[in-house]
Coordinates of C-alpha atoms and ligand atoms in Angstrom, one line a residue:
Chain A
M19 CA 7.5 12.1 47.6
D20 CA 5.0 13.8 45.4
A21 CA 3.4 12.1 42.6
I22 CA 4.5 15.0 40.2
R23 CA 6.3 17.9 40.7
T24 CA 7.7 20.7 38.0
E25 CA 10.2 23.0 39.1
A26 CA 9.9 26.6 37.0
L27 CA 9.3 24.4 33.6
T28 CA 8.9 26.7 30.8
K29 CA 8.4 26.0 27.1
H30 CA 8.8 28.1 24.0
Y31 CA 7.7 27.6 20.7
T32 CA 9.3 29.2 18.3
S33 CA 6.9 30.0 15.3
G34 CA 7.4 32.5 11.8
F35 CA 9.5 30.0 9.6
W36 CA 11.9 33.2 8.7
R37 CA 12.0 35.1 11.5
P38 CA 11.5 32.6 14.1
R39 CA 10.3 34.1 17.3
P40 CA 9.6 32.1 20.7
Y41 CA 6.3 32.1 21.8
L42 CA 6.0 31.4 25.5
A43 CA 3.5 28.5 25.7
L44 CA 4.7 27.4 29.2
D45 CA 6.0 30.0 31.7
A46 CA 7.9 28.6 34.8
L47 CA 5.1 26.1 36.4
T48 CA 6.2 25.3 39.6
L49 CA 3.7 23.0 40.9
Q50 CA 3.7 19.8 43.3
V51 CA 0.7 17.5 43.4
G52 CA 0.6 14.4 46.1
Q53 CA 0.0 10.8 45.5
G54 CA -3.9 10.1 45.9
E55 CA -5.1 13.4 44.8
V56 CA -7.2 14.4 42.4
F57 CA -6.2 17.5 40.7
G58 CA -7.5 19.5 38.0
F59 CA -5.2 21.5 35.9
L60 CA -7.8 24.4 34.5
G61 CA -7.3 26.8 32.4
P62 CA -9.0 28.5 29.4
N63 CA -8.2 27.4 25.6
G64 CA -4.0 28.0 24.8
A65 CA -3.1 28.1 28.3
G66 CA -0.8 25.6 28.2
K67 CA -2.7 22.3 29.7
T68 CA -1.8 20.3 27.1
T69 CA 1.9 21.3 26.8
T70 CA 2.9 20.9 30.4
L71 CA 0.9 17.4 29.9
K72 CA 3.1 16.6 27.0
L73 CA 6.1 18.1 29.0
L74 CA 5.3 15.5 31.4
M75 CA 5.3 12.6 29.2
Q76 CA 8.4 13.7 27.7
L77 CA 6.9 14.4 23.9
I78 CA 8.3 17.4 24.0
Y79 CA 11.7 18.8 25.8
P80 CA 11.2 21.8 28.1
T81 CA 13.1 25.0 27.1
S82 CA 13.9 25.3 30.8
G83 CA 13.3 23.5 34.1
R84 CA 12.2 20.5 35.6
A85 CA 9.5 17.6 35.9
E86 CA 9.5 14.8 37.7
I87 CA 7.1 12.0 38.0
L88 CA 7.1 9.7 41.6
G89 CA 10.5 11.5 42.1
K90 CA 12.1 10.3 38.8
P91 CA 12.9 13.0 36.0
V92 CA 10.2 12.4 33.6
G93 CA 10.9 10.0 30.4
D94 CA 11.7 7.2 33.5
V95 CA 10.9 3.8 32.0
G96 CA 10.4 2.7 35.4
V97 CA 7.8 5.3 36.0
K98 CA 5.9 4.7 32.8
Q99 CA 5.2 1.1 33.8
R100 CA 3.4 2.9 36.7
I101 CA 1.3 5.8 35.1
G102 CA -1.2 6.3 32.2
Y103 CA -1.9 8.9 30.1
L104 CA -5.0 10.2 28.4
P105 CA -4.0 12.4 24.9
E106 CA -6.2 15.7 24.2
Q107 CA -8.8 14.2 21.4
P108 CA -6.7 11.2 21.4
Y109 CA -6.5 9.2 17.9
F110 CA -5.0 5.5 17.6
Y111 CA -4.7 3.0 15.0
D112 CA -7.2 2.8 12.9
Y113 CA -6.5 -0.6 11.8
L114 CA -7.2 -2.0 14.8
T115 CA -10.0 -2.8 16.7
A116 CA -10.6 -1.4 19.9
E117 CA -9.9 -4.5 21.5
E118 CA -7.1 -5.3 19.5
L119 CA -5.5 -1.8 20.7
L120 CA -6.2 -2.5 24.3
E121 CA -4.3 -5.8 23.9
Y122 CA -1.2 -4.0 22.1
F123 CA -1.0 -1.8 25.0
A124 CA -1.0 -4.2 27.3
A125 CA 1.2 -6.6 25.9
I126 CA 3.8 -4.1 25.9
F127 CA 3.4 -3.3 30.1
G128 CA 4.3 -7.0 29.5
Y129 CA 1.1 -8.6 30.3
A130 CA 0.5 -12.3 29.9
P131 CA -2.1 -12.9 26.6
A132 CA -4.9 -14.4 29.0
E133 CA -4.3 -11.1 31.1
R134 CA -4.6 -8.7 28.3
R135 CA -7.4 -10.0 26.7
A136 CA -8.8 -10.3 30.2
R137 CA -7.9 -6.4 30.9
A138 CA -9.1 -5.0 27.8
S139 CA -12.6 -6.9 28.1
K140 CA -12.9 -5.7 31.9
L141 CA -11.7 -1.7 30.8
L142 CA -13.9 -1.3 27.8
D143 CA -16.8 -2.5 30.2
E144 CA -15.9 -0.1 32.4
V145 CA -16.0 2.6 29.7
G146 CA -19.3 1.7 28.2
I147 CA -17.9 0.0 24.7
G148 CA -20.0 -2.7 24.2
A149 CA -19.9 -5.1 21.0
E150 CA -18.4 -2.2 19.1
R151 CA -14.8 -3.4 20.7
R152 CA -14.7 -5.5 17.5
L153 CA -14.9 -2.6 15.2
Q154 CA -12.1 -1.1 13.6
L155 CA -10.9 2.0 15.5
R156 CA -11.8 4.1 11.4
K157 CA -15.4 3.8 12.7
F158 CA -15.5 4.7 16.1
S159 CA -16.8 8.5 16.5
K160 CA -15.3 11.2 18.2
G161 CA -17.2 10.1 21.7
M162 CA -16.3 6.8 21.3
L163 CA -12.7 7.0 20.9
Q164 CA -12.7 9.0 23.9
R165 CA -13.3 6.3 25.6
V166 CA -11.7 4.0 24.3
G167 CA -8.5 7.0 25.2
V168 CA -9.8 6.5 29.1
A169 CA -9.5 2.6 28.8
Q170 CA -6.1 2.2 27.6
A171 CA -4.9 5.1 30.1
L172 CA -6.1 2.7 32.8
I173 CA -4.2 -0.2 31.3
N174 CA -1.8 -1.4 34.2
D175 CA -3.8 0.2 36.5
P176 CA -2.2 3.3 37.1
E177 CA -0.3 4.8 40.0
I178 CA -1.1 8.2 38.3
V179 CA -3.1 8.8 35.2
F180 CA -2.7 12.0 33.0
L181 CA -5.9 12.9 31.1
D182 CA -6.0 15.9 29.0
E183 CA -9.1 17.2 29.0
P184 CA -10.8 13.9 29.4
M185 CA -15.3 15.3 29.3
S186 CA -14.2 16.6 25.6
G187 CA -16.2 15.0 23.3
L188 CA -19.2 13.2 25.3
D189 CA -22.2 14.2 26.0
P190 CA -23.5 15.0 29.2
L191 CA -24.4 11.1 30.5
G192 CA -20.6 10.8 28.9
R193 CA -19.2 12.8 31.5
R194 CA -21.0 11.7 34.1
E195 CA -19.6 8.5 33.5
I196 CA -15.9 9.8 33.6
R197 CA -16.8 11.8 36.6
H198 CA -17.5 8.4 38.2
L199 CA -15.0 6.7 36.9
I200 CA -12.4 9.6 38.0
L201 CA -14.3 8.9 41.4
R202 CA -13.6 5.3 41.0
L203 CA -9.5 5.7 40.7
R204 CA -9.2 8.2 43.3
D205 CA -11.5 5.6 46.1
R206 CA -8.5 3.0 44.8
G207 CA -5.5 5.7 45.7
C208 CA -4.6 6.6 42.1
T209 CA -3.4 10.0 41.9
V210 CA -5.6 12.1 39.0
F211 CA -3.8 14.8 37.2
F212 CA -6.9 16.0 34.4
S213 CA -7.0 19.4 32.8
S214 CA -10.1 21.2 31.6
H215 CA -11.6 24.2 30.9
V216 CA -15.1 23.3 32.3
L217 CA -14.9 24.5 36.5
G218 CA -17.8 22.3 36.9
D219 CA -15.6 19.2 36.2
A220 CA -13.3 20.6 39.0
E221 CA -15.7 21.4 41.5
A222 CA -17.4 18.1 41.4
L223 CA -13.8 16.2 41.8
C224 CA -11.1 17.8 42.7
S225 CA -9.2 18.4 46.2
R226 CA -7.0 21.0 44.6
V227 CA -6.8 22.9 41.2
A228 CA -4.3 24.9 39.6
I229 CA -5.5 28.0 36.9
L230 CA -3.8 28.4 34.0
V231 CA -4.1 31.6 32.0
N232 CA -1.9 32.6 29.1
G233 CA 1.3 29.9 29.9
H234 CA 1.3 31.3 33.7
L235 CA 0.3 29.7 36.6
A236 CA -2.9 31.7 37.9
T237 CA -3.5 30.2 41.4
A238 CA -3.5 27.0 42.8
G239 CA -5.1 25.5 46.0
R240 CA -7.6 24.1 46.9
L241 CA -11.1 25.5 44.9
S242 CA -13.4 26.4 48.2
E243 CA -10.4 28.0 50.0
M244 CA -10.1 30.4 47.0
L245 CA -11.1 34.3 47.1
A246 CA -12.2 34.2 43.7
F247 CA -14.5 31.8 44.0
Q248 CA -16.1 32.2 47.4
V249 CA -19.6 33.2 47.6
R250 CA -19.8 36.9 47.7
G251 CA -23.3 37.1 48.0
W252 CA -26.5 35.5 46.9
E253 CA -29.0 35.0 44.0
L254 CA -32.8 34.6 45.7
V255 CA -36.0 34.6 43.4
V256 CA -39.6 35.0 45.0
S257 CA -42.8 35.1 44.1
G258 CA -45.8 37.1 45.6
L259 CA -43.3 39.9 46.3
T260 CA -45.1 43.2 47.1
E261 CA -43.7 46.6 45.8
A262 CA -43.6 47.8 49.1
A263 CA -41.7 45.0 50.9
L264 CA -39.1 44.9 47.9
Q265 CA -38.6 48.9 48.7
K266 CA -38.1 48.4 52.7
A267 CA -35.7 45.5 52.2
R268 CA -34.2 47.6 49.9
A269 CA -34.0 50.8 52.1
L270 CA -32.7 48.8 55.3
G271 CA -29.5 47.3 52.3
H272 CA -31.0 43.9 52.8
V273 CA -31.5 43.8 49.3
T274 CA -28.8 45.4 46.3
G275 CA -30.3 44.2 43.4
A276 CA -34.1 43.3 41.8
A277 CA -34.9 42.1 38.3
P278 CA -38.5 41.5 37.9
L279 CA -39.1 38.1 36.2
G280 CA -42.8 38.6 35.6
E281 CA -46.1 37.7 37.5
S282 CA -44.8 39.4 41.1
R283 CA -41.6 36.9 40.7
Y284 CA -38.2 38.8 41.4
A285 CA -35.0 37.7 41.0
L286 CA -33.2 39.6 44.0
E287 CA -29.5 39.8 45.0
L288 CA -28.7 39.4 48.5
P289 CA -25.6 40.6 50.3
L290 CA -23.3 38.4 52.2
T291 CA -24.5 39.7 55.9
P292 CA -27.1 39.5 56.8
P293 CA -27.6 35.7 56.5
P294 CA -29.9 35.1 53.4
E295 CA -32.7 32.6 56.1
R296 CA -33.0 36.3 58.0
I297 CA -33.7 38.0 55.3
L298 CA -36.2 35.7 53.5
A299 CA -38.1 34.9 56.4
E300 CA -38.7 38.8 56.7
L301 CA -39.6 38.7 53.1
M302 CA -41.8 35.6 53.4
A303 CA -43.5 37.4 56.5
Q304 CA -44.5 39.9 54.0
G305 CA -46.4 37.7 51.7
A306 CA -43.0 37.0 49.0
R307 CA -42.7 32.5 48.8
L308 CA -39.7 31.1 48.1
V309 CA -38.7 29.7 44.6
S310 CA -34.8 29.5 44.6
L311 CA -31.8 30.5 46.7
N312 CA -28.3 30.1 44.7
P313 CA -24.9 31.4 45.8
L314 CA -23.3 33.9 43.9
R315 CA -19.8 33.3 42.7
D316 CA -17.9 34.3 40.1
T317 CA -17.5 31.7 37.7
L318 CA -14.3 30.2 35.9
E319 CA -15.1 32.1 32.9
D320 CA -15.6 35.2 35.4
F321 CA -11.9 34.3 36.6
F322 CA -10.7 33.6 33.0
V323 CA -11.9 37.2 31.9
R324 CA -10.7 38.8 34.2
H325 CA -6.7 37.9 33.8
V326 CA -6.9 37.5 29.6
S327 CA -6.7 41.2 29.4
G328 CA -3.9 42.4 26.8
D329 CA -1.1 40.5 25.4
A330 CA 0.3 38.8 29.3
R331 CA 2.3 36.8 27.2
A332 CA 4.5 39.4 26.0
R333 CA 4.3 41.2 29.5
P334 CA 7.3 39.6 32.3
S335 CA 5.4 37.4 34.1
T336 CA 3.5 37.9 37.5
S337 CA 2.9 35.1 40.0
L338 CA 0.3 36.0 42.2
G339 CA 0.8 33.1 44.2
A340 CA -2.0 30.9 46.0
G341 CA -3.7 33.8 47.9
G342 CA -5.9 34.8 45.1
P343 CA -6.0 37.0 42.2
E344 CA -6.2 40.9 43.1
P345 CA -9.7 41.9 43.4
S346 CA -10.8 44.0 40.4
Chain B
M7 CA 13.7 -5.7 23.9
K8 CA 10.2 -7.9 24.0
V9 CA 8.6 -4.2 23.3
V10 CA 10.5 -3.6 20.2
R11 CA 8.7 -7.1 19.0
H12 CA 5.1 -5.9 19.5
I13 CA 5.8 -2.7 17.9
A14 CA 7.2 -4.8 15.1
V15 CA 4.2 -7.4 15.0
N16 CA 1.9 -4.1 14.6
V17 CA 3.6 -3.0 11.7
F18 CA 3.5 -5.8 10.6
K19 CA -0.2 -5.9 11.1
E20 CA -0.7 -2.6 9.9
S21 CA 0.7 -3.2 6.1
V22 CA -1.0 -6.8 6.2
R23 CA -4.4 -5.0 6.1
D24 CA -3.0 -2.3 4.6
K25 CA -4.6 -3.3 0.9
V26 CA -2.1 -1.2 -1.5
L27 CA 0.2 -3.9 0.0
Y28 CA -1.5 -6.6 -1.5
N29 CA -2.0 -5.3 -4.9
L30 CA 1.7 -4.8 -5.0
V31 CA 2.4 -8.4 -4.1
V32 CA -0.3 -9.8 -6.6
F33 CA 1.2 -7.9 -9.4
A34 CA 4.6 -8.7 -8.6
V35 CA 3.8 -12.4 -8.8
L36 CA 2.0 -11.6 -12.3
L37 CA 4.8 -10.0 -13.2
I38 CA 6.9 -12.8 -12.1
S39 CA 4.4 -15.6 -14.3
T40 CA 4.2 -13.3 -17.5
S41 CA 8.0 -14.6 -17.5
Y42 CA 6.6 -17.8 -18.3
L43 CA 4.5 -16.4 -20.9
L44 CA 7.4 -15.4 -21.8
G45 CA 8.9 -18.7 -21.6
Q46 CA 6.5 -20.1 -24.2
L47 CA 6.9 -17.7 -26.7
T48 CA 10.4 -18.3 -27.0
A49 CA 10.2 -21.9 -26.4
G50 CA 12.5 -21.4 -23.7
Q51 CA 15.4 -19.8 -25.6
D52 CA 15.9 -17.4 -23.1
M53 CA 16.1 -19.0 -19.8
K54 CA 18.6 -15.9 -19.0
I55 CA 16.1 -13.0 -19.5
I56 CA 13.6 -14.5 -17.6
K57 CA 15.7 -15.4 -15.0
D58 CA 17.0 -11.9 -15.2
L59 CA 13.2 -10.3 -15.5
G60 CA 12.4 -12.2 -12.3
L61 CA 15.4 -10.8 -10.2
A62 CA 15.0 -7.6 -11.4
S63 CA 10.7 -7.6 -10.4
I64 CA 11.9 -9.0 -7.0
S65 CA 14.0 -6.0 -6.2
I66 CA 11.7 -3.8 -7.8
F67 CA 8.6 -4.6 -5.9
G68 CA 10.8 -4.4 -2.7
L69 CA 11.7 -1.4 -2.9
L70 CA 8.6 -0.3 -3.6
I71 CA 7.4 -2.0 -0.7
A72 CA 10.3 -0.7 1.4
V73 CA 9.8 3.0 0.2
F74 CA 6.2 3.5 0.7
I75 CA 5.7 1.7 4.1
G76 CA 9.1 3.1 5.2
I77 CA 8.2 6.8 4.7
G78 CA 5.0 7.0 6.2
L79 CA 6.3 4.8 8.9
V80 CA 6.8 7.0 11.7
W81 CA 5.7 10.2 9.7
K82 CA 2.0 9.0 10.1
E83 CA 2.3 7.6 13.7
V84 CA 3.5 11.8 14.9
E85 CA 1.0 13.1 12.0
K86 CA -2.1 11.3 13.5
R87 CA -0.8 11.6 17.0
S88 CA -1.5 7.6 17.7
I89 CA 2.5 8.0 19.1
Y90 CA 1.4 10.4 22.0
A91 CA -0.4 7.1 24.2
L92 CA 2.3 4.5 22.8
L93 CA 5.4 6.8 23.5
S94 CA 3.7 7.0 27.4
K95 CA 3.8 3.3 27.5
P96 CA 7.1 2.0 29.3
M97 CA 9.7 2.2 26.0
G98 CA 12.4 4.5 25.2
R99 CA 11.7 5.8 22.2
G100 CA 15.2 3.9 20.5
E101 CA 13.1 1.4 21.2
F102 CA 9.7 2.8 18.8
I103 CA 12.2 3.1 16.6
L104 CA 13.6 -0.3 16.3
G105 CA 10.7 -2.1 16.7
K106 CA 9.2 0.0 13.7
Y107 CA 12.3 -0.8 11.8
C108 CA 12.3 -4.5 12.6
G109 CA 8.1 -5.1 11.6
L110 CA 9.1 -3.6 8.2
V111 CA 12.1 -5.7 7.9
L112 CA 9.6 -8.6 8.6
T113 CA 6.8 -7.2 6.2
L114 CA 9.6 -7.0 3.3
L115 CA 10.8 -10.6 4.5
I116 CA 7.6 -12.3 4.0
N117 CA 6.9 -10.9 0.6
V118 CA 10.5 -11.2 -0.9
G119 CA 9.7 -14.5 0.3
I120 CA 6.6 -14.8 -1.1
M121 CA 7.9 -13.4 -4.7
T122 CA 11.2 -16.0 -4.0
I123 CA 8.1 -19.0 -4.3
A124 CA 6.6 -17.6 -7.3
Y125 CA 9.8 -16.9 -9.0
Y126 CA 10.7 -20.6 -8.4
A127 CA 7.7 -22.3 -9.1
V128 CA 7.7 -20.5 -12.3
L129 CA 11.3 -21.1 -13.2
A130 CA 10.6 -25.2 -12.9
Y131 CA 7.9 -25.5 -14.5
L132 CA 9.6 -24.0 -17.7
G133 CA 12.5 -26.1 -16.8
W134 CA 10.4 -29.0 -16.6
T135 CA 8.3 -28.3 -20.1
A136 CA 11.2 -27.7 -21.9
D137 CA 12.4 -29.4 -24.2
P138 CA 15.7 -31.6 -24.3
A139 CA 17.3 -29.6 -26.6
T140 CA 16.7 -26.0 -25.3
R141 CA 17.8 -27.6 -21.7
T142 CA 21.3 -28.3 -22.8
S143 CA 21.6 -24.8 -24.2
W144 CA 21.2 -23.7 -20.6
P145 CA 24.4 -21.9 -18.9
A146 CA 22.9 -22.7 -15.5
S147 CA 19.8 -25.0 -14.4
P148 CA 16.5 -23.2 -14.3
T149 CA 16.0 -24.1 -10.4
D150 CA 19.5 -23.0 -9.9
P151 CA 20.6 -21.9 -6.0
A152 CA 23.3 -19.7 -6.7
M153 CA 20.2 -17.5 -7.2
L154 CA 19.2 -17.2 -3.4
E155 CA 22.9 -15.3 -3.5
A156 CA 21.3 -12.9 -5.9
I157 CA 17.9 -12.6 -3.7
A158 CA 19.7 -12.6 0.0
L159 CA 21.9 -9.5 -1.7
I160 CA 18.3 -8.0 -2.6
I161 CA 17.3 -8.6 1.0
V162 CA 20.6 -7.0 2.3
E163 CA 20.3 -4.0 -0.1
L164 CA 16.1 -3.6 0.7
M165 CA 17.0 -3.9 4.6
L166 CA 19.3 -1.1 4.0
V167 CA 17.0 1.2 1.7
T168 CA 14.4 0.5 4.4
A169 CA 16.6 2.0 7.0
I170 CA 17.1 4.9 5.1
A171 CA 13.6 5.6 4.2
L172 CA 12.7 5.3 7.8
F173 CA 15.3 7.6 8.9
F174 CA 14.0 10.4 6.2
S175 CA 10.6 9.1 8.1
T176 CA 11.8 10.4 11.5
F177 CA 11.8 14.2 10.0
S178 CA 10.6 14.8 6.9
S179 CA 7.5 14.2 5.5
P180 CA 6.8 11.3 3.0
F181 CA 6.7 13.3 0.1
L182 CA 10.3 14.5 0.7
S183 CA 11.0 11.3 1.9
A184 CA 9.8 9.7 -1.3
M185 CA 12.1 12.0 -3.2
L186 CA 14.7 11.1 -0.8
T187 CA 15.1 7.4 -0.7
P188 CA 14.9 6.8 -4.4
G189 CA 17.1 9.5 -4.7
L190 CA 19.8 7.8 -3.0
W191 CA 19.1 4.6 -4.1
D192 CA 19.9 6.1 -8.2
I193 CA 23.3 8.1 -6.5
G194 CA 24.3 4.3 -4.8
H195 CA 24.0 2.7 -8.2
F196 CA 26.1 5.2 -10.2
N197 CA 28.3 5.2 -7.1
D198 CA 31.3 3.6 -9.3
D199 CA 31.0 6.5 -11.5
L200 CA 31.5 9.0 -8.6
R201 CA 34.7 7.3 -7.7
N202 CA 36.0 7.7 -11.3
L203 CA 34.5 11.1 -11.6
G204 CA 37.6 12.6 -9.7
A205 CA 39.9 10.8 -12.7
V206 CA 37.8 12.5 -15.5
T207 CA 38.0 16.0 -14.0
G208 CA 41.3 15.8 -13.3
S209 CA 40.6 18.6 -10.3
P210 CA 42.0 17.0 -6.9
A211 CA 39.4 19.0 -4.9
A212 CA 36.7 17.3 -7.3
A213 CA 38.7 14.2 -7.0
S214 CA 38.3 14.0 -3.2
V215 CA 35.1 15.3 -2.7
A216 CA 33.9 13.1 -5.0
R217 CA 35.9 9.9 -3.0
G218 CA 34.7 11.5 0.0
L219 CA 30.9 10.6 -1.6
Y220 CA 32.0 7.4 -2.8
Y221 CA 33.1 6.2 0.6
V222 CA 29.4 7.6 2.6
L223 CA 26.9 7.0 0.8
P224 CA 25.5 3.7 -0.2
N225 CA 27.2 1.7 -2.6
F226 CA 24.4 0.0 -3.8
S227 CA 25.9 -1.0 -6.9
A228 CA 27.8 -3.8 -4.9
F229 CA 24.6 -5.6 -4.2
D230 CA 23.8 -6.6 -8.0
V231 CA 25.1 -9.5 -8.9
K232 CA 22.2 -10.3 -10.9
A233 CA 24.1 -10.7 -14.1
Q234 CA 26.9 -12.9 -12.8
V235 CA 23.9 -15.2 -11.2
V236 CA 21.8 -15.4 -14.6
H237 CA 24.7 -16.5 -16.5
G238 CA 25.9 -19.0 -14.5
Q239 CA 29.0 -17.1 -13.4
A240 CA 29.8 -18.4 -9.3
V241 CA 29.6 -15.5 -7.6
P242 CA 31.7 -16.6 -4.2
L243 CA 30.5 -16.8 -0.6
S244 CA 32.7 -14.5 0.8
Y245 CA 31.5 -12.0 -1.7
V246 CA 28.2 -12.2 -0.6
G247 CA 29.5 -12.8 3.3
L248 CA 31.3 -9.3 2.7
T249 CA 29.1 -7.4 0.9
S250 CA 25.8 -8.5 3.7
L251 CA 28.5 -7.6 6.3
Y252 CA 28.6 -4.0 4.5
G253 CA 25.2 -3.7 4.2
L254 CA 24.3 -5.0 7.8
T255 CA 27.0 -2.1 9.3
Y256 CA 25.8 0.6 7.5
L257 CA 22.2 0.0 7.9
A258 CA 22.8 -0.1 11.8
L259 CA 24.2 3.0 11.5
V260 CA 21.4 4.2 9.7
V261 CA 18.6 3.2 12.1
L262 CA 20.9 4.6 14.7
G263 CA 21.1 7.5 13.3
A264 CA 17.2 8.0 12.9
A265 CA 16.8 6.7 17.2
T266 CA 19.5 9.6 17.5
I267 CA 17.4 12.8 15.8
F268 CA 13.9 10.9 16.8
A269 CA 15.3 11.0 20.8
R270 CA 15.3 14.7 20.9
R271 CA 12.3 15.5 18.7
D272 CA 9.4 17.7 19.8
F273 CA 5.9 16.4 18.9
K274 CA 3.8 18.9 18.5
Ligands
ADP1 N1 3.4 23.1 18.0 C1 3.2 24.5 18.5 N2 3.5 25.4 17.9 C2 3.7 26.7 18.3 N3 2.4 27.1 19.2 C3 1.9 26.4 19.8 C4 2.4 25.1 19.7 N4 1.3 24.1 20.7 C5 1.0 25.1 21.3 N5 1.5 26.2 20.8 C6 1.1 27.1 21.6 O1 1.0 27.2 23.3 C7 -0.2 27.8 23.6 C8 -0.3 26.6 25.0 O2 -1.2 25.9 23.7 P1 -1.8 24.1 24.6 O3 -0.9 23.8 25.6 O4 -2.3 23.7 23.7 O5 -3.2 24.8 25.4 P2 -3.8 24.5 25.7 O6 -4.3 23.0 25.8 O7 -4.6 24.7 27.4 O8 -5.5 24.9 25.1 C9 -1.3 27.8 22.7 O9 -1.3 29.3 22.4 C10 -0.5 27.2 21.5 O10 -1.2 28.4 20.2
MG2 MG1 -5.3 21.2 25.4

C-alpha cells in the first residue's frame, strides 16, 4: 500500500468577484509515494505545492480527482491519527505557550496528561526550543514558530509527516537541524513528504522528487536519474596555466570554454569525455595546479526557468512524464 | 467526543486570557452594584427597579460576551490559519464546531454565574439593611429564588444567540456577524409584531410572509420573563421548561447548520 496516492487531483480557484474565472492551481496531479520514502515536492513559488498539501489535509476540496493516504480517502479520522502536518508559515494560538500548544495537540490525540507533558518536552528539546517554551507564542519569532510547527507535526510519532516548506524562515543552522531531523525520521521508518523551492534541500535528503511547475507535474523520479540534473560537463579551476597549454587543450576539444580569473588562474569548462581526471593530468604535466573541480549541471532554478515560459496555465496541460524535459 | 472537550477548554482558556472579557465582567458587576447605590438613595423603595436593572445587566453583558467572542471565534482561526494544524489532527469538522460552541457556552455560563452571585449578594445586602416598613411594601423577597427562572431563560437565550453568532462566524467576517447577530436579536424581540403585521396590512400575501418569518426567526421575547419575576408574579415551571426546550431545539438546529456550512468550506 502506498503512503500517499493521488489520481488526477485538480483544484481550480475562482478569482474575480464580478466575473469569476477559474484559475488552475493544480492540474491533474497523479503521484504515488511509497512508505518509508523521503519525498521532495519541488517547484517555484505559486507552483501548487501548498495547494496539494492542503488537498491532502482536506483543508480544501478538489475540483476533481482523488487523493488517498495509507489507502484511505483523505480526511479519514483514523488516518489523521497516524499523520503529522506542518502548514506553510505556521501560526498558532497567541495566548498559549509553546508547551501548552503541544500539550493541547497531544490531548487531541488522546494521550494521558503525563504522556502529553513528556511528549511536549521531548519534542521541544528536539527542535531546539529551550526556556522560551514557557513564553506565549505571540512573543515567538518566525523561525521559532517554524520549529514549534515542526514539533507539533511530530507529536503523535506519525507514520507520515507532511511538511510544507519546512526550511523557510530558518537560518542556515536551523536548516541543517531540520535536515538532520528529517534524516532521523527516515531512519525511524517515517515517510516524509516535504515541499521546497530549494533543490539543495531535496538533493541532501530525498529518495525521490516530483517537480511541479505552474500546477503541472513536470517530472517525477530519482533526482540522480533525471536527465535535467545529470552532469553535462565539469568546471575546472586551475592556476599557473600557460597560454600555450590552454590553446593546445582547446584545439583538442578538451576545453570548451575558459574564463580568466586573474593571476594566471582560469575557470575552464570541460566536456563530459574524456574524463576530467585525464585532462587535469595533461594540464598538470604542463605546470598547472588544481584549485577546484566541480560537476556542471542544471540547478532547479534553471529547470524552472526553462519550464516557466509563457502562461503555461492558459495552455492545455502537457505531461512530460518521468523521463525529464525536452532538451532546450 | 473527548476532542470536543479539549477544544472547548481551549476556547475557555482563550477567553480567560483575553483581557476584554475581564473588562466586561468587571463592568457588569459594577453595574449590578450600582443598583445598591440606587437602593441606598431610595431607601429600598424601588426594589423592583433594582431587580429589573440587575437582570437586564446580566442579559445585556451576557449578550455582549456571546456576540463579541462568538463572532470572532471561528473566523479568527481561519483568518490567522491556526485552523490548518488543528484540523489535521484526528477530528471531524463537526467536532471542531461543537467544541468551539461548547467552549463559548462554558465561558458564558461562568460569566453569568459570577454576575448572578453578585446580583444576589447585592439584593441580599439591600434586604438585610432595609427597615421593616419598606420591607413589607415589596411584592417579593429580595432574594426571591423565582428570579433564577428568569436567569435560566436568559442563559438559554444567550446560548441561542451564541449559536447564531457562531453560525455567522463560520462564513462571514466579524464585522458582518456583528451586524447580523444583534440584528437578529432585535427582530427576534419584536417577533410578536411580525405576527400582527399581517393583520394590520390586510394583505394575505404579506400576512403569510410575516407569519412565515414569525415561525422561522427565533422568538427571543419568549425568553423575557423579567417583568413577571420582578413583580412577584409566578412563572410556571412548565413555561420555563417548554421555552427552554424551544430554545435548545432551535440552537441545536443552528449549530447543525453551522457545522454543515463549515464542513464544505475551503480554507484559503
Ligand atoms: N485561495 C486562493 N485563491 C486563488 N488563488 C490561489 C489561492 N491560493 C493559491 N492560489 C494560487 O494558486 C497557485 C498555487 O499556489 P500554491 O499552492 O500556494 O503554490 P506554492 O505553494 O507552490 O507556492 C498560485 O498561483 C496562487 O496564486
Ligand atoms: Mg507554498
